[in-house]
Structures are given as C-alpha cells and as structure tokens.
PDB file of C-alpha atoms in Angstrom:
ATOM      1  CA  GLN A   1       0.002  -0.026   0.018  1.00  0.00           C
ATOM      2  CA  VAL A   2       1.392   3.337  -1.006  1.00  0.00           C
ATOM      3  CA  GLN A   3       1.156   6.120   1.537  1.00  0.00           C
ATOM      4  CA  LEU A   4       1.937   9.862   0.917  1.00  0.00           C
ATOM      5  CA  VAL A   5       2.718  12.384   3.634  1.00  0.00           C
ATOM      6  CA  ASP A   6       2.696  16.031   2.615  1.00  0.00           C
ATOM      7  CA  SER A   7       4.671  18.691   4.550  1.00  0.00           C
ATOM      8  CA  GLY A   8       6.268  22.073   4.215  1.00  0.00           C
ATOM      9  CA  GLY A   9       3.393  24.469   4.064  1.00  0.00           C
ATOM     10  CA  GLY A  10       3.153  27.737   5.967  1.00  0.00           C
ATOM     11  CA  LEU A  11       2.483  31.403   5.905  1.00  0.00           C
ATOM     12  CA  VAL A  12       4.786  33.417   3.664  1.00  0.00           C
ATOM     13  CA  GLN A  13       4.895  36.939   2.158  1.00  0.00           C
ATOM     14  CA  PRO A  14       4.226  37.549  -1.541  1.00  0.00           C
ATOM     15  CA  GLY A  15       7.349  37.013  -3.651  1.00  0.00           C
ATOM     16  CA  SER A  16       8.704  34.313  -1.300  1.00  0.00           C
ATOM     17  CA  SER A  17       9.697  30.801  -2.015  1.00  0.00           C
ATOM     18  CA  LEU A  18       8.496  27.589  -0.414  1.00  0.00           C
ATOM     19  CA  ARG A  19       9.346  23.887  -0.931  1.00  0.00           C
ATOM     20  CA  LEU A  20       6.711  21.277  -0.220  1.00  0.00           C
ATOM     21  CA  SER A  21       7.690  17.672   0.399  1.00  0.00           C
ATOM     22  CA  CYS A  22       5.786  14.481  -0.239  1.00  0.00           C
ATOM     23  CA  ALA A  23       7.354  11.466   1.529  1.00  0.00           C
ATOM     24  CA  VAL A  24       6.412   8.199  -0.094  1.00  0.00           C
ATOM     25  CA  SER A  25       6.246   4.779   1.545  1.00  0.00           C
ATOM     26  CA  GLY A  26       5.257   1.409   0.229  1.00  0.00           C
ATOM     27  CA  ARG A  27       6.799   1.891  -3.133  1.00  0.00           C
ATOM     28  CA  ALA A  28       9.744   3.515  -4.797  1.00  0.00           C
ATOM     29  CA  VAL A  29       9.017   7.067  -5.913  1.00  0.00           C
ATOM     30  CA  SER A  30      10.938   6.401  -9.102  1.00  0.00           C
ATOM     31  CA  THR A  31       8.164   3.947 -10.134  1.00  0.00           C
ATOM     32  CA  LEU A  32       5.442   6.519  -9.687  1.00  0.00           C
ATOM     33  CA  THR A  33       4.112   9.486 -11.693  1.00  0.00           C
ATOM     34  CA  MET A  34       3.954  12.205  -9.070  1.00  0.00           C
ATOM     35  CA  ALA A  35       1.803  15.368  -9.127  1.00  0.00           C
ATOM     36  CA  TRP A  36       0.676  18.285  -7.054  1.00  0.00           C
ATOM     37  CA  PHE A  37      -2.812  19.674  -6.917  1.00  0.00           C
ATOM     38  CA  ARG A  38      -4.171  22.545  -4.906  1.00  0.00           C
ATOM     39  CA  GLN A  39      -7.595  23.566  -3.550  1.00  0.00           C
ATOM     40  CA  ALA A  40      -8.583  27.004  -2.375  1.00  0.00           C
ATOM     41  CA  PRO A  41     -11.732  27.573  -0.244  1.00  0.00           C
ATOM     42  CA  GLY A  42     -14.853  27.394  -2.318  1.00  0.00           C
ATOM     43  CA  LYS A  43     -12.929  26.253  -5.407  1.00  0.00           C
ATOM     44  CA  GLU A  44     -12.389  22.893  -7.139  1.00  0.00           C
ATOM     45  CA  ARG A  45      -9.164  21.021  -6.859  1.00  0.00           C
ATOM     46  CA  GLU A  46      -6.750  22.412  -9.421  1.00  0.00           C
ATOM     47  CA  PHE A  47      -3.726  20.738 -11.054  1.00  0.00           C
ATOM     48  CA  ALA A  48      -0.403  22.445 -10.427  1.00  0.00           C
ATOM     49  CA  ALA A  49       2.463  20.247 -11.686  1.00  0.00           C
ATOM     50  CA  ALA A  50       3.430  16.616 -12.497  1.00  0.00           C
ATOM     51  CA  LEU A  51       6.541  14.587 -13.002  1.00  0.00           C
ATOM     52  CA  LYS A  52       6.347  11.392 -15.072  1.00  0.00           C
ATOM     53  CA  ARG A  53       8.012   8.344 -13.534  1.00  0.00           C
ATOM     54  CA  SER A  54      10.661   8.439 -16.263  1.00  0.00           C
ATOM     55  CA  GLY A  55      11.769  11.701 -14.743  1.00  0.00           C
ATOM     56  CA  GLY A  56      12.170  13.138 -18.171  1.00  0.00           C
ATOM     57  CA  MET A  57       9.076  15.242 -18.392  1.00  0.00           C
ATOM     58  CA  THR A  58       7.212  17.710 -16.217  1.00  0.00           C
ATOM     59  CA  ASN A  59       3.850  19.131 -16.825  1.00  0.00           C
ATOM     60  CA  THR A  60       2.927  22.518 -15.273  1.00  0.00           C
ATOM     61  CA  ALA A  61      -0.286  24.420 -15.205  1.00  0.00           C
ATOM     62  CA  ASN A  62      -0.344  27.820 -16.950  1.00  0.00           C
ATOM     63  CA  SER A  63      -1.136  29.558 -13.678  1.00  0.00           C
ATOM     64  CA  VAL A  64       2.175  28.432 -12.173  1.00  0.00           C
ATOM     65  CA  TRP A  65       4.345  28.084 -15.250  1.00  0.00           C
ATOM     66  CA  GLY A  66       7.839  29.345 -14.689  1.00  0.00           C
ATOM     67  CA  ARG A  67       7.383  29.587 -10.952  1.00  0.00           C
ATOM     68  CA  PHE A  68       6.637  26.001  -9.777  1.00  0.00           C
ATOM     69  CA  THR A  69       8.880  22.974 -10.375  1.00  0.00           C
ATOM     70  CA  VAL A  70       8.226  19.380  -9.351  1.00  0.00           C
ATOM     71  CA  SER A  71      11.179  17.081  -8.680  1.00  0.00           C
ATOM     72  CA  ARG A  72      12.080  13.983  -6.693  1.00  0.00           C
ATOM     73  CA  ASP A  73      14.917  12.499  -4.618  1.00  0.00           C
ATOM     74  CA  ASN A  74      15.087   8.699  -5.164  1.00  0.00           C
ATOM     75  CA  GLY A  75      17.390   8.255  -2.230  1.00  0.00           C
ATOM     76  CA  LYS A  76      14.943   9.930   0.115  1.00  0.00           C
ATOM     77  CA  ASN A  77      11.911   8.443  -1.644  1.00  0.00           C
ATOM     78  CA  THR A  78      10.437  11.932  -1.642  1.00  0.00           C
ATOM     79  CA  ALA A  79       8.833  14.244  -4.210  1.00  0.00           C
ATOM     80  CA  TYR A  80       9.010  18.018  -4.006  1.00  0.00           C
ATOM     81  CA  LEU A  81       7.159  21.118  -5.218  1.00  0.00           C
ATOM     82  CA  GLN A  82       9.479  24.128  -5.385  1.00  0.00           C
ATOM     83  CA  MET A  83       7.377  27.275  -5.449  1.00  0.00           C
ATOM     84  CA  ASN A  84       8.951  30.602  -6.281  1.00  0.00           C
ATOM     85  CA  GLY A  85       7.509  34.045  -6.688  1.00  0.00           C
ATOM     86  CA  LEU A  86       4.455  33.184  -4.604  1.00  0.00           C
ATOM     87  CA  LYS A  87       1.370  35.273  -4.973  1.00  0.00           C
ATOM     88  CA  PRO A  88      -1.772  35.607  -2.775  1.00  0.00           C
ATOM     89  CA  GLU A  89      -3.755  33.680  -5.337  1.00  0.00           C
ATOM     90  CA  ASP A  90      -1.432  30.675  -4.713  1.00  0.00           C
ATOM     91  CA  SER A  91      -2.959  30.327  -1.203  1.00  0.00           C
ATOM     92  CA  ALA A  92      -4.526  26.862  -0.973  1.00  0.00           C
ATOM     93  CA  VAL A  93      -4.265  23.445   0.557  1.00  0.00           C
ATOM     94  CA  TYR A  94      -1.684  21.574  -1.537  1.00  0.00           C
ATOM     95  CA  TYR A  95      -1.948  17.834  -2.147  1.00  0.00           C
ATOM     96  CA  CYS A  96       0.591  15.480  -3.590  1.00  0.00           C
ATOM     97  CA  ALA A  97      -0.739  12.562  -5.641  1.00  0.00           C
ATOM     98  CA  ALA A  98       0.735   9.425  -7.147  1.00  0.00           C
ATOM     99  CA  ALA A  99      -0.195   7.224 -10.137  1.00  0.00           C
ATOM    100  CA  THR A 100       1.095   3.659 -10.302  1.00  0.00           C
ATOM    101  CA  GLY A 101       0.529   3.294 -14.078  1.00  0.00           C
ATOM    102  CA  ASN A 102       2.135   5.214 -16.891  1.00  0.00           C
ATOM    103  CA  PRO A 103      -0.556   7.807 -17.700  1.00  0.00           C
ATOM    104  CA  ILE A 104      -0.473   9.543 -20.986  1.00  0.00           C
ATOM    105  CA  SER A 105       0.539  13.133 -20.938  1.00  0.00           C
ATOM    106  CA  SER A 106      -2.948  14.476 -21.692  1.00  0.00           C
ATOM    107  CA  SER A 107      -4.302  12.800 -18.538  1.00  0.00           C
ATOM    108  CA  LEU A 108      -1.722  14.227 -16.071  1.00  0.00           C
ATOM    109  CA  THR A 109      -3.898  17.225 -15.187  1.00  0.00           C
ATOM    110  CA  LEU A 110      -6.884  15.042 -14.135  1.00  0.00           C
ATOM    111  CA  ALA A 111      -7.325  14.083 -10.492  1.00  0.00           C
ATOM    112  CA  SER A 112      -8.923  10.776 -11.536  1.00  0.00           C
ATOM    113  CA  THR A 113      -5.573   9.729 -13.050  1.00  0.00           C
ATOM    114  CA  TYR A 114      -3.995   9.330  -9.579  1.00  0.00           C
ATOM    115  CA  ASP A 115      -4.328   6.395  -7.244  1.00  0.00           C
ATOM    116  CA  TYR A 116      -2.957   7.839  -3.956  1.00  0.00           C
ATOM    117  CA  TRP A 117      -3.180  11.191  -2.216  1.00  0.00           C
ATOM    118  CA  GLY A 118      -1.436  12.937   0.594  1.00  0.00           C
ATOM    119  CA  GLN A 119      -3.332  14.573   3.450  1.00  0.00           C
ATOM    120  CA  GLY A 120      -2.653  18.104   2.242  1.00  0.00           C
ATOM    121  CA  THR A 121      -0.520  20.975   3.560  1.00  0.00           C
ATOM    122  CA  GLN A 122      -1.767  24.623   3.900  1.00  0.00           C
ATOM    123  CA  VAL A 123       0.063  27.351   2.011  1.00  0.00           C
ATOM    124  CA  THR A 124      -0.975  30.914   2.786  1.00  0.00           C
ATOM    125  CA  VAL A 125       0.537  33.895   0.917  1.00  0.00           C
ATOM    126  CA  SER A 126      -0.144  37.165   2.555  1.00  0.00           C
ATOM    127  CA  SER A 127       1.544  40.343   3.629  1.00  0.00           C
TER     128      SER A 127
END
C-alpha cells in the first residue's frame, strides 16, 4: 500500500519561495508518476504540476508556469514542489498525488488519473 505524507506548508509573504515535500512509503518514488494539486476555499481542486516516472518530463499548469517545479529524490523516496515568486492567489491546501501506471501526458492534469493522495498541507501567501 502506497502512503503519501505532505509537509512544508506555511504562511509566507508575496514573492517568497517555499518547498513542499511528499514522503512516499510502500513503493519507490521512481516507479510513480507524481503530481501536485491545490484547492482554495470554495474552489475545485486544481492541477499544479506533475513529474512522469521516467523523470524526463514535467507538466505545469499555466497559472504556475515558470514559478513552480516538481522534482524527486530517489534516495529519500520523496517528491518536492518548489514554489517561487508566490502570490496571494497561490494560497490553498496543496496535495501530492501518485499514479502507479504510466498515464499519457494529456491525462496528467486530471485528479482521476491518480491512485494515492497525501493529506494536504496549507500554504498561505499574505503580507
């Protein structure tokens, strides 16, 4: 059974950087397609970024393009979301997700693609 534990959220000022972590247990992170979603109050869960298990491709939503990067450390069995240039509209609960298959690129943005989810970590961007 795969388990994901999100961490690293907090309260930061606009323009700051933050790195979220997703600790994976039960399976090697290198065998998973990893993604990050976010959900703000009153809004639907939104795709942010994904990293295919090959490690050779990332997929980033337009709203965070150029600011957010997903990566992984195989030795620590952990995935990360590096967030730079944070804006108030980035405030949300952030969830990591994992897919055990090899989803096609066009499906990476869909929550239904993913088999496992973390519990979420709150990110608040405010001055």
